[in-house]
Short mmCIF file of C-alpha atoms in Angstrom, two decimals:
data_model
loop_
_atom_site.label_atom_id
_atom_site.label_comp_id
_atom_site.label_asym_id
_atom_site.label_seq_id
_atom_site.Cartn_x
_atom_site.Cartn_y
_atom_site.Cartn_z
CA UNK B 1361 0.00 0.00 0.00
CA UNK B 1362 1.10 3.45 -0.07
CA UNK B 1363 2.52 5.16 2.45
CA UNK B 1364 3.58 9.14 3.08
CA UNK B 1365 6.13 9.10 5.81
CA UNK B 1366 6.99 13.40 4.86
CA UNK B 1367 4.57 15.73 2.97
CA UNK B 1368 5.02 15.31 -0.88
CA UNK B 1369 7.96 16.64 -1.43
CA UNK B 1370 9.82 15.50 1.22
CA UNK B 1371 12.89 17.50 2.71
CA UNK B 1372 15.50 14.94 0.66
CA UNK B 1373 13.59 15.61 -2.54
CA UNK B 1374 13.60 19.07 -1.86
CA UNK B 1375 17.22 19.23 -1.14
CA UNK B 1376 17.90 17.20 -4.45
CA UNK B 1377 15.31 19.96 -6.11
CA UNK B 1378 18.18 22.60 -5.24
CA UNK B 1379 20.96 21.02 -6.47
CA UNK B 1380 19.11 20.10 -9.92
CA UNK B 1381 18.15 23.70 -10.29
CA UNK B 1382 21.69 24.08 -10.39
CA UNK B 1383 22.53 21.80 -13.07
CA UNK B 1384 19.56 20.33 -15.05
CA UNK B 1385 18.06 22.51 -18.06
CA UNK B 1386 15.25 24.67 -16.67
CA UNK B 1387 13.33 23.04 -19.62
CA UNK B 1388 13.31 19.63 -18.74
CA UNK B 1389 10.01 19.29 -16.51
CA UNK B 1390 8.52 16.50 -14.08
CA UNK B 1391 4.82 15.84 -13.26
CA UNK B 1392 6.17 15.31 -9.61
CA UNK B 1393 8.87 16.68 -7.46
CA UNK B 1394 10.15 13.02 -6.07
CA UNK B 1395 13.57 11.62 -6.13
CA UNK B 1396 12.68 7.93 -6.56
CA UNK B 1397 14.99 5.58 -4.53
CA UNK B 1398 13.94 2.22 -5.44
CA UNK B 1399 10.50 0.37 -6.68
CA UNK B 1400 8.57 -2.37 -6.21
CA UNK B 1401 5.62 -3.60 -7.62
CA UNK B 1402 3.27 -0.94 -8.52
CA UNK B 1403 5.17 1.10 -6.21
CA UNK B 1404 7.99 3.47 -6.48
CA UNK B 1405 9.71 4.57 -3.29
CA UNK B 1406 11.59 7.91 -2.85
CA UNK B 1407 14.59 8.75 -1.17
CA UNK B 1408 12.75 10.40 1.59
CA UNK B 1409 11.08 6.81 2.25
CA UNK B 1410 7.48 7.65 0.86
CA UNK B 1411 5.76 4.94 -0.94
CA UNK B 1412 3.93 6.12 -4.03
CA UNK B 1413 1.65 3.85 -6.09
CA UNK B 1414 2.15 4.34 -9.75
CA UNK B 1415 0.12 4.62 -12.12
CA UNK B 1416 1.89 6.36 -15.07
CA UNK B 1417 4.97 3.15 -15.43
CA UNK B 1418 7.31 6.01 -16.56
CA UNK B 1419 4.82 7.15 -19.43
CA UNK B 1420 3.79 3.33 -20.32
CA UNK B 1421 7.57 1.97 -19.88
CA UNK B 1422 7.63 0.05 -17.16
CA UNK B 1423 4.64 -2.42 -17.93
CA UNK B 1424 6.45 -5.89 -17.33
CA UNK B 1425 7.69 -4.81 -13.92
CA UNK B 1426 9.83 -2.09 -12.06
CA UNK B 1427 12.03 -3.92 -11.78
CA UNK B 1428 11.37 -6.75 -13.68
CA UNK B 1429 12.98 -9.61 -12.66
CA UNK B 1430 13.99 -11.56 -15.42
CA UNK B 1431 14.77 -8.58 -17.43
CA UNK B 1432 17.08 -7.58 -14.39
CA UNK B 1433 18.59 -11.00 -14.89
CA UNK B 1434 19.20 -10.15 -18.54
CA UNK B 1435 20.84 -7.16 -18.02
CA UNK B 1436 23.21 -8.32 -15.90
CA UNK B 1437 24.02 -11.07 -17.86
CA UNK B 1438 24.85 -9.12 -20.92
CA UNK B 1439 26.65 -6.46 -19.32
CA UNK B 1440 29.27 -8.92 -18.03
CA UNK B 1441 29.72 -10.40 -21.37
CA UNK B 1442 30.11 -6.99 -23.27
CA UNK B 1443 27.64 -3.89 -23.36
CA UNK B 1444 28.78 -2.35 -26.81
CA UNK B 1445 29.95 -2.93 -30.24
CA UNK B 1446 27.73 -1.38 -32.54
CA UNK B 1447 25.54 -3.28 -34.69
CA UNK B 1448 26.54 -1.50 -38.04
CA UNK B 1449 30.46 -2.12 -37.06
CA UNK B 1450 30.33 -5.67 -35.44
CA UNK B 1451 26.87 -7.31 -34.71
CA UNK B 1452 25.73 -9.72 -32.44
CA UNK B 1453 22.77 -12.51 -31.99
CA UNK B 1454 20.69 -10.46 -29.53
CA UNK B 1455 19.58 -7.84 -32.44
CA UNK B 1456 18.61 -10.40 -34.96
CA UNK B 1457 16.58 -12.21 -32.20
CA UNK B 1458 14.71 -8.74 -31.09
CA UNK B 1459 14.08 -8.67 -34.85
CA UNK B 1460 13.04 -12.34 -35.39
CA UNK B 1461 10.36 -11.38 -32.47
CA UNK B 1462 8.80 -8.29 -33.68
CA UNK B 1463 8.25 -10.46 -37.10
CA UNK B 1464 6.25 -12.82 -35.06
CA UNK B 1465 4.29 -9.99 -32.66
CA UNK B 1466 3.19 -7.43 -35.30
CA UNK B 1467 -0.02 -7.64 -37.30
CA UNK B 1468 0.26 -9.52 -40.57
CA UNK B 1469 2.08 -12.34 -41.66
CA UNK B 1470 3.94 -11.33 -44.32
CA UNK B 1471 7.87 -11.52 -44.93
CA UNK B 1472 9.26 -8.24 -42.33
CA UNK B 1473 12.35 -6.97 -41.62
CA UNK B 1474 12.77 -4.55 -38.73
CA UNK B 1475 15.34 -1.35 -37.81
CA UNK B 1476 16.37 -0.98 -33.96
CA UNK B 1477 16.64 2.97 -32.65
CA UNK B 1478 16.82 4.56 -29.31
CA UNK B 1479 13.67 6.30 -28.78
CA UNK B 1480 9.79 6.89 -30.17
CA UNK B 1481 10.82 10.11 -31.97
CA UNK B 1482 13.88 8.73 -33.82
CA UNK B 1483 11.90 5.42 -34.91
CA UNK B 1484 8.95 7.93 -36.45
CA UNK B 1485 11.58 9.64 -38.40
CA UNK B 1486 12.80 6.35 -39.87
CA UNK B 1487 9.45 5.05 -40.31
CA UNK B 1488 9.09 8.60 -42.85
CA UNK B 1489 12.62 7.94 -44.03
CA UNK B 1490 11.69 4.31 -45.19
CA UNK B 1491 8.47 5.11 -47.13
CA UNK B 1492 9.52 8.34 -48.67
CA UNK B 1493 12.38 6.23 -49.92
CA UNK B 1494 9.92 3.10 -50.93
CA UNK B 1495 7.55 5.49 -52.50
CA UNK B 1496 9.75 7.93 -54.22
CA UNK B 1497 7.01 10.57 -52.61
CA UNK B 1498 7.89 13.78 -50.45
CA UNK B 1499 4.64 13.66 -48.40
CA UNK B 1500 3.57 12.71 -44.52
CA UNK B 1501 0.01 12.91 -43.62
CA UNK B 1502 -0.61 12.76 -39.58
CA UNK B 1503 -4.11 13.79 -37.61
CA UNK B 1504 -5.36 16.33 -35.39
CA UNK B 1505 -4.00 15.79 -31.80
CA UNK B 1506 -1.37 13.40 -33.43
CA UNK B 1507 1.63 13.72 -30.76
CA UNK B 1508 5.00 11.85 -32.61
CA UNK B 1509 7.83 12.75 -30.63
CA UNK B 1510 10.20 15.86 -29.92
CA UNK B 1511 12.44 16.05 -32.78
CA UNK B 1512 12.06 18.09 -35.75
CA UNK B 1513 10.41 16.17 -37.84
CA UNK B 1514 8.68 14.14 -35.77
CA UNK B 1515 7.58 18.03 -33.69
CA UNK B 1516 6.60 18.92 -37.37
CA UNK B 1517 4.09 15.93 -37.63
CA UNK B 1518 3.18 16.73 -33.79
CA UNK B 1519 -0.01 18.67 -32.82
CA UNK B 1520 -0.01 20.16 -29.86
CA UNK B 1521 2.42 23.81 -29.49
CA UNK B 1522 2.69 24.29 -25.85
CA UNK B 1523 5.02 23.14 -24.35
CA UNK B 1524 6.20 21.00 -27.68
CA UNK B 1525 6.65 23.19 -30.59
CA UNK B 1526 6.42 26.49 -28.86
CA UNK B 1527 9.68 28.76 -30.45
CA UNK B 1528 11.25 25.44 -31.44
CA UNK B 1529 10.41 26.34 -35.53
CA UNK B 1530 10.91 26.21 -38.56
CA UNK B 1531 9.92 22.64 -38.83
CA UNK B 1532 10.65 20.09 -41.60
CA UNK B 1533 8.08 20.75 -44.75
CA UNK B 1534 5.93 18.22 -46.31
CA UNK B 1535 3.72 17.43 -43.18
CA UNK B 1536 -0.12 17.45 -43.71
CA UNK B 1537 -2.78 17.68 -41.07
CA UNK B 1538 -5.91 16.16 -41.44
CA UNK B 1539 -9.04 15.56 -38.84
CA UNK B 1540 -9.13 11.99 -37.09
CA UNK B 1541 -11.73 10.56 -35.14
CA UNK B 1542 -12.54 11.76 -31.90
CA UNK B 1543 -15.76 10.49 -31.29
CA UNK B 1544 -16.79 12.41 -28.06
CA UNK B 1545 -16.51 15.77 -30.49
CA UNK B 1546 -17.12 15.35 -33.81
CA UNK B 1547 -19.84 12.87 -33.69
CA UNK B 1548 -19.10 10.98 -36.54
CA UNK B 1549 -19.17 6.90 -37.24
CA UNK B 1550 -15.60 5.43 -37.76
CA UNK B 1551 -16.40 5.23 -42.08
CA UNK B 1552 -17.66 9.25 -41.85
CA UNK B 1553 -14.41 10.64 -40.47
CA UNK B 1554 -12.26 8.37 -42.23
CA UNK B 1555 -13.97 10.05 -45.25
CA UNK B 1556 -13.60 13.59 -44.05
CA UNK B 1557 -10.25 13.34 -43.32
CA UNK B 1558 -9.11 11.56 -46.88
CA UNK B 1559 -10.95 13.96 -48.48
CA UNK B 1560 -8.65 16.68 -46.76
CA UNK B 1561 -5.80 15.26 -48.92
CA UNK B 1562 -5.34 17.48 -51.87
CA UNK B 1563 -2.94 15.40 -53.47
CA UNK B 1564 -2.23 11.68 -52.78
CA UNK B 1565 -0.13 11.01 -55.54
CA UNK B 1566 2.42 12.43 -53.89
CA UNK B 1567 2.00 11.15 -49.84
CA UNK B 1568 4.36 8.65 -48.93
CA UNK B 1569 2.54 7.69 -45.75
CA UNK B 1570 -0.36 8.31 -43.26
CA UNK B 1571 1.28 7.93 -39.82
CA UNK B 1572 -1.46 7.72 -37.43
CA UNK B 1573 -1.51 6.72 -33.55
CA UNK B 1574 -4.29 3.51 -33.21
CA UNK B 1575 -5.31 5.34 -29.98
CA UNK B 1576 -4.07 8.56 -29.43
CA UNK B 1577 -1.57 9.09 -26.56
CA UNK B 1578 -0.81 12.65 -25.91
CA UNK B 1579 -3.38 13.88 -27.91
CA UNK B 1580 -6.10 12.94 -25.07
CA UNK B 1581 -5.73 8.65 -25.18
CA UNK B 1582 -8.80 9.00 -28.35
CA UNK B 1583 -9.87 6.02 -29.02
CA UNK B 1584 -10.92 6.34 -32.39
CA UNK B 1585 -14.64 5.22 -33.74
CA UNK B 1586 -14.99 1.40 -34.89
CA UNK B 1587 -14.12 1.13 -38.67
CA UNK B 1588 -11.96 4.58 -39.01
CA UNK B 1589 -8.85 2.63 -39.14
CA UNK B 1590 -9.67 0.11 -41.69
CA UNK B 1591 -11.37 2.50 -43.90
CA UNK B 1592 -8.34 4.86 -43.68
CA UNK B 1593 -6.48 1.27 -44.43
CA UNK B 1594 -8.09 0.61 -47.20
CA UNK B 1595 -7.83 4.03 -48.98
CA UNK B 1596 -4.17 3.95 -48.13
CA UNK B 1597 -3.91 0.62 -50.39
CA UNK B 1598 -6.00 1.62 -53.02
CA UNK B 1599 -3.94 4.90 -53.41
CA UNK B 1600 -0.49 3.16 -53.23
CA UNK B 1601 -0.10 4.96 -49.23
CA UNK B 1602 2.19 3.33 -46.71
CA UNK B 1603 -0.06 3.31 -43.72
CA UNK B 1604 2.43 3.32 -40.92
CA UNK B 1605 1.56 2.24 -36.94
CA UNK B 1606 2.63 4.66 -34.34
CA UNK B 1607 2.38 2.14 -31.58
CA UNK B 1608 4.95 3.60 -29.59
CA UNK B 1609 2.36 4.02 -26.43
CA UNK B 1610 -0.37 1.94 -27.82
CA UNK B 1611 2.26 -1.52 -28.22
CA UNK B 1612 3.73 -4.38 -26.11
CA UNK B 1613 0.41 -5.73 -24.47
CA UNK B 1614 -0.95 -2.15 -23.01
CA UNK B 1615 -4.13 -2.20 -24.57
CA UNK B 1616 -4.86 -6.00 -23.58
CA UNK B 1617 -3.43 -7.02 -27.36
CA UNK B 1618 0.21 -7.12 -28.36
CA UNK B 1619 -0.63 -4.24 -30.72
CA UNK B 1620 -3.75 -1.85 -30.37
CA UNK B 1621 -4.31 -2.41 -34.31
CA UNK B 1622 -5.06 -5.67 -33.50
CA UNK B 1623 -8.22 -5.05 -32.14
CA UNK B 1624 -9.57 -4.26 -35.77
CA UNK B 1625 -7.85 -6.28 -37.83
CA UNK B 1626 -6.05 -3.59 -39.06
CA UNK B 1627 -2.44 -4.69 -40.85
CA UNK B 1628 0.11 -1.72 -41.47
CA UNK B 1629 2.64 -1.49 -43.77
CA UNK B 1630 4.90 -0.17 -40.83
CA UNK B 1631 4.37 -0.44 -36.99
CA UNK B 1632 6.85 2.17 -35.04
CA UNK B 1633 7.40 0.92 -31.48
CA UNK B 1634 9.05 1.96 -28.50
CA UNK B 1635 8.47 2.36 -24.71
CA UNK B 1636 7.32 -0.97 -23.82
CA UNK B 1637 9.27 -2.93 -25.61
CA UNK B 1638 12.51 -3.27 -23.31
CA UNK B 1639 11.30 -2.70 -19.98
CA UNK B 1640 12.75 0.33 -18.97
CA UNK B 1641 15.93 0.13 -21.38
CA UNK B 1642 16.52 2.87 -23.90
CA UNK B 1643 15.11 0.99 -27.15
CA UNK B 1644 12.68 1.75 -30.45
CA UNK B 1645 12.00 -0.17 -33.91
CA UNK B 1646 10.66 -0.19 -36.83
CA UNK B 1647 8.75 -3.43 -38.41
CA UNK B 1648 7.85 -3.41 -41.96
CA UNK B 1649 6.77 -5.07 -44.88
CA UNK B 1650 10.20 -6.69 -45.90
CA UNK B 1651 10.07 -5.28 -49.76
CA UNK B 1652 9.55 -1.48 -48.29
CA UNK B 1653 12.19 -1.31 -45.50
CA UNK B 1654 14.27 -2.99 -47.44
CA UNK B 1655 14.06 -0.69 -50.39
CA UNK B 1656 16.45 1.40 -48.48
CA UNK B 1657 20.21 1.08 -49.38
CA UNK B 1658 22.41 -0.30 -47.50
CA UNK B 1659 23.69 2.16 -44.69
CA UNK B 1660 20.69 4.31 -45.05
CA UNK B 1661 19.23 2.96 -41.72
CA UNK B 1662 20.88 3.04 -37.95
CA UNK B 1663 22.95 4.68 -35.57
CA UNK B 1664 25.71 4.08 -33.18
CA UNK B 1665 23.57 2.95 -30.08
CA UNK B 1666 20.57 1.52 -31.91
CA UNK B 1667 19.84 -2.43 -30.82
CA UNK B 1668 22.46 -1.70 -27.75
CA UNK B 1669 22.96 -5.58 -26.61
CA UNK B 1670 21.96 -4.54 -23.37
CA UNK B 1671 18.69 -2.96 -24.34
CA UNK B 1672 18.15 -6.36 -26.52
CA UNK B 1673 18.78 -8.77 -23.88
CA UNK B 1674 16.12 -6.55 -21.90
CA UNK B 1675 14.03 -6.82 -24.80
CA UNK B 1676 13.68 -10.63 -25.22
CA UNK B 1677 13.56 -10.84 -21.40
CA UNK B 1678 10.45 -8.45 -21.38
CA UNK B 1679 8.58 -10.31 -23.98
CA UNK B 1680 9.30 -13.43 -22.01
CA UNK B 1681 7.56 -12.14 -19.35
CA UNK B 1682 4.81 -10.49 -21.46
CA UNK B 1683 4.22 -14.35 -22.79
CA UNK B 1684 4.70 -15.89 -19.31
CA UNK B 1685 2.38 -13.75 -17.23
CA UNK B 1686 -0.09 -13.47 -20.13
CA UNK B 1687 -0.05 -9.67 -20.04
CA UNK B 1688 -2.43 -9.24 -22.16
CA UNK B 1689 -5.30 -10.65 -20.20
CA UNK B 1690 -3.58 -8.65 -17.32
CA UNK B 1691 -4.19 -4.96 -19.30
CA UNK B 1692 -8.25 -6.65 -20.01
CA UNK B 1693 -8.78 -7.35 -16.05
CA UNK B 1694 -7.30 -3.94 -15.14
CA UNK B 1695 -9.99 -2.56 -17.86
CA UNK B 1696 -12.75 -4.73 -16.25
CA UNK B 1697 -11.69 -3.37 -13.09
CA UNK B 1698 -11.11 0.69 -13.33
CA UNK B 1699 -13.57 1.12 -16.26
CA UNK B 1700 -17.08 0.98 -13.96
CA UNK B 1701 -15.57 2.73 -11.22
CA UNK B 1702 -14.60 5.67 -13.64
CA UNK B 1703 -17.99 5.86 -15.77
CA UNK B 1704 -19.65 6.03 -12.40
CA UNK B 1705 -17.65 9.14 -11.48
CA UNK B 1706 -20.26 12.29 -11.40
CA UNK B 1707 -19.34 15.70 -13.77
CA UNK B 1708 -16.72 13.90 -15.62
CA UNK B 1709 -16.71 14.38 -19.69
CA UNK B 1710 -16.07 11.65 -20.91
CA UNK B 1711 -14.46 8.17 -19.54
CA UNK B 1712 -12.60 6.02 -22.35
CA UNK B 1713 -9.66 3.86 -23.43
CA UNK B 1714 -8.57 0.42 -23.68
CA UNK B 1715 -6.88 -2.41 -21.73
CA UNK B 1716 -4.55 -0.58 -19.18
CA UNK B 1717 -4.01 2.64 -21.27
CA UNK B 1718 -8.02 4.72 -19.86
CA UNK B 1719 -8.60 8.43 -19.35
CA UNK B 1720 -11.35 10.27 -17.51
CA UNK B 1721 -11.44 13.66 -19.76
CA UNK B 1722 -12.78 16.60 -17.28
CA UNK B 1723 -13.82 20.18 -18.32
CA UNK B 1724 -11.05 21.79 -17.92
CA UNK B 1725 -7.00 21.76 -17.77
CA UNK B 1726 -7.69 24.00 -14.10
CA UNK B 1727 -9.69 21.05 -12.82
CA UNK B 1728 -7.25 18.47 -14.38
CA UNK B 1729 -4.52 20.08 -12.72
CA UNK B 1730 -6.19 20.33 -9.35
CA UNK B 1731 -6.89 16.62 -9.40
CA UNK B 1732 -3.73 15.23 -10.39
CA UNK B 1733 -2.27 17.61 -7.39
CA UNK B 1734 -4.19 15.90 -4.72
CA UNK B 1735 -3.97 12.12 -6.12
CA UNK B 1736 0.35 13.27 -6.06
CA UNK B 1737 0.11 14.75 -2.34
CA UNK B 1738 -2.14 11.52 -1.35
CA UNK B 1739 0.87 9.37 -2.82
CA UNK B 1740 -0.53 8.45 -6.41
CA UNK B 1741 1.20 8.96 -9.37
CA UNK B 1742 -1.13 10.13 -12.12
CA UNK B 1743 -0.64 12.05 -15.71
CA UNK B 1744 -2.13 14.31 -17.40
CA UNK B 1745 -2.57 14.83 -21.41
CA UNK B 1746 -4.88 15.92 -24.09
CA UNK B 1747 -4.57 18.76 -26.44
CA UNK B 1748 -6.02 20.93 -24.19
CA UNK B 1749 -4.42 19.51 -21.39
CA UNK B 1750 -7.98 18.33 -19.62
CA UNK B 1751 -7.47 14.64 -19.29
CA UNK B 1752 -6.42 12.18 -16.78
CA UNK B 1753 -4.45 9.39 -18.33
CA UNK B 1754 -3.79 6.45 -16.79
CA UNK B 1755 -1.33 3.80 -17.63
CA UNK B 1756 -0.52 1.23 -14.55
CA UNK B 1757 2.22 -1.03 -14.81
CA UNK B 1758 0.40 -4.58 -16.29
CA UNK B 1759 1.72 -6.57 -13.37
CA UNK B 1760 0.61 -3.97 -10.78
CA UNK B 1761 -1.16 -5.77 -7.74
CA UNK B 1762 -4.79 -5.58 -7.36
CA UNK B 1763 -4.98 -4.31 -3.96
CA UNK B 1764 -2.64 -0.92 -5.00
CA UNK B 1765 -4.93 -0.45 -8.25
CA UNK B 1766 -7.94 -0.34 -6.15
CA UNK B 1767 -6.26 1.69 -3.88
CA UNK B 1768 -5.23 4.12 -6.10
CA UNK B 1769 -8.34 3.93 -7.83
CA UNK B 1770 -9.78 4.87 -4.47
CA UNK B 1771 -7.83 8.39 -4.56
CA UNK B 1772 -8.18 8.74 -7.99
CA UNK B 1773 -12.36 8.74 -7.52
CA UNK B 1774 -12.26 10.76 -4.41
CA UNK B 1775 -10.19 13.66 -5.95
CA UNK B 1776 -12.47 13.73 -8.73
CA UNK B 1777 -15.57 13.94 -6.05
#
């Protein structure tokens, strides 16, 4: 359970608060003041001894565990036998076998072939890098509320401006908004908005991709309407479109399937992954049809730390324990669980989501704000998102204990009352 030994933040944190201020870039933030010590199961601990229940697993990270033992094991393992050579100079089993796995995981059955990276931002770039190359076409289409990373590119196919994109400009050309689906607004069946927003594409003859988000993470965790992804599938093939996957918050089990496309069927020509795929280790990808990736020259694709061993041998340990603990039916019963409780909330928007990745969307970013305060000074780590920054998002580590979920369920509710 948790437990507040100091008010939150304690005097360590605060301490540690000075000496950051002193040498961390005043524009790197934190949702929460803590200097975390140590976790445990749905827990992190701080160094002032306060026991906070999490429900944020590092921005969907941490799903497996924190720590999670056998990817601990890995780790260790590998780092005794060597922790670097790079892949593009000398490479190494673990790499082909993180590859050989994300054939097997992502939708469709066709031949793949997959690029390791380092993060969500630098895998989206590569995912644009790959079809502009396959396609021989300049153009990126991405949605409303789309959020794709913090580069410039990937800031360029990004929606929201504050605190993002603000005075960060020019950014990269070629980028083409379009409206999505977000049901609670627009009102529209998943076939309508598909429509609208195709027919916001003035020229598809020359769009490489559409890179959308299968459930939106920043954006406001919009789940689209049933049908918009297959129909926006489906004109995607018919106009020779790489539909690419940005499953970087969506993948890896969080939405109680290993990929939130899954849930319609929907096969993309490339799936971009990242945070839950190593289990806290710095590591991204890109899995794609094997004629399209590989249309790329040789050399055109990597970078010095992508497919670190280390991050590899956490990888295949994570997805061990994804298969092992069935984490899939884990992120369903933590659904089944948090799902009635939220609808039953009173003046709440909207409550939505899927599998372990749910929001409760309130009127405003004032009373977002003053929620998430009092679930942090009762010891509950919650996020916030959405474009206009009004949303509660919750993402719980899969393997959290159902005692702490209910329990921070129980703080969640009664800030919200």
């Amino acid at each position: 359970m948790a437990r507040l030994r100091t008010e939150i933040p304690g005097p360590r944190s605060r301490e540690l608060t000075g000496r950051r201020r002193g040498a961390v870039a005043a524009g790197v933030g934190s949702v929460l003041p803590v200097f975390v010590d140590h976790a445990e199961p749905g827990l992190l601990v701080d160094v002032d001894g306060n026991r906070l229940i999490d429900l944020g697993s590092g921005i969907a990270v941490t799903g497996v565990g924190n720590p999670a033992p056998r990817v601990a094991r890995a780790v260790h393992e590998q780092v005794d036998r060597f922790s670097h050579t790079c892949f593009m100079v000398t490479p190494y089993e673990g790499y082909v076998d993180v590859c050989e796995q994300l054939a097997e995981l992502t939708p469709g059955r066709h031949a793949k072939r997959s690029v390791l990276l380092n993060s969500g931002a630098e895998a989206v770039e590569n995912a644009v890098k790959i079809a502009r190359h396959a396609t021989g076409r300049p153009g990126v289409v991405v949605l409303d509320h789309a959020y794709h990373g913090r580069t410039n590119l990937a800031l360029a196919m990004t929606a929201k401006d504050m605190p993002y994109k603000h005075g960060f400009g020019p950014f990269a050309p070629e980028v083409h908004r379009v409206p999505g689906s977000y049901p609670l607004h627009d009102g529209l069946t998943g076939a309508e908005a598909a429509h609208r927003a195709v027919a916001a594409i003035d020229r598809p003859d020359e769009v490489a991709c559409v890179v959308v988000e299968p459930i939106q993470g920043e954006g406001g965790f919009v789940v689209p309407a049933p049908g918009f992804l297959p129909a926006l599938a489906d004109w995607c093939r018919s106009h020779g479109v790489l539909l690419v996957a940005d499953e970087v918050q969506t993948g890896f089990c969080r939405t109680g399937d290993w990929f939130a496309c899954d849930h319609e069927g929907v096969v993309p020509d490339l799936v971009v992954m990242a945070k839950g795929i190593a289990g806290g280790l710095p590591l991204a990808a890109v899995t794609g049809r094997a004629d399209v990736v590989d249309a790329v020259h040789v050399g055109g694709l990597g970078g010095t730390y992508g497919g670190n061993p280390i991050a590899c041998a956490a990888a295949l340990a994570a997805i061990d324990t994804m298969r092992e603990l069935d984490l899939n039916a884990a992120a369903r019963r933590i659904e089944a669980t948090a799902l009635p409780r939220l609808r039953a909330l009173p003046d709440v928007v909207q409550v939505r989501g899927r599998g372990a990745m749910l929001a409760v969307e309130l009127p405003s970013a004032e009373v977002a704000a003053r929620v998430a305060a009092a679930c942090h000074a009762a010891g509950v780590v919650v996020l916030t998102c959405g474009t206009r920054g009004n949303v509660i998002r919750l993402l719980p580590p899969l393997v959290i204990p159902d005692e702490l979920l209910a329990e921070g369920l129980d703080v969640l509710e009664g800030a919200i009352r």
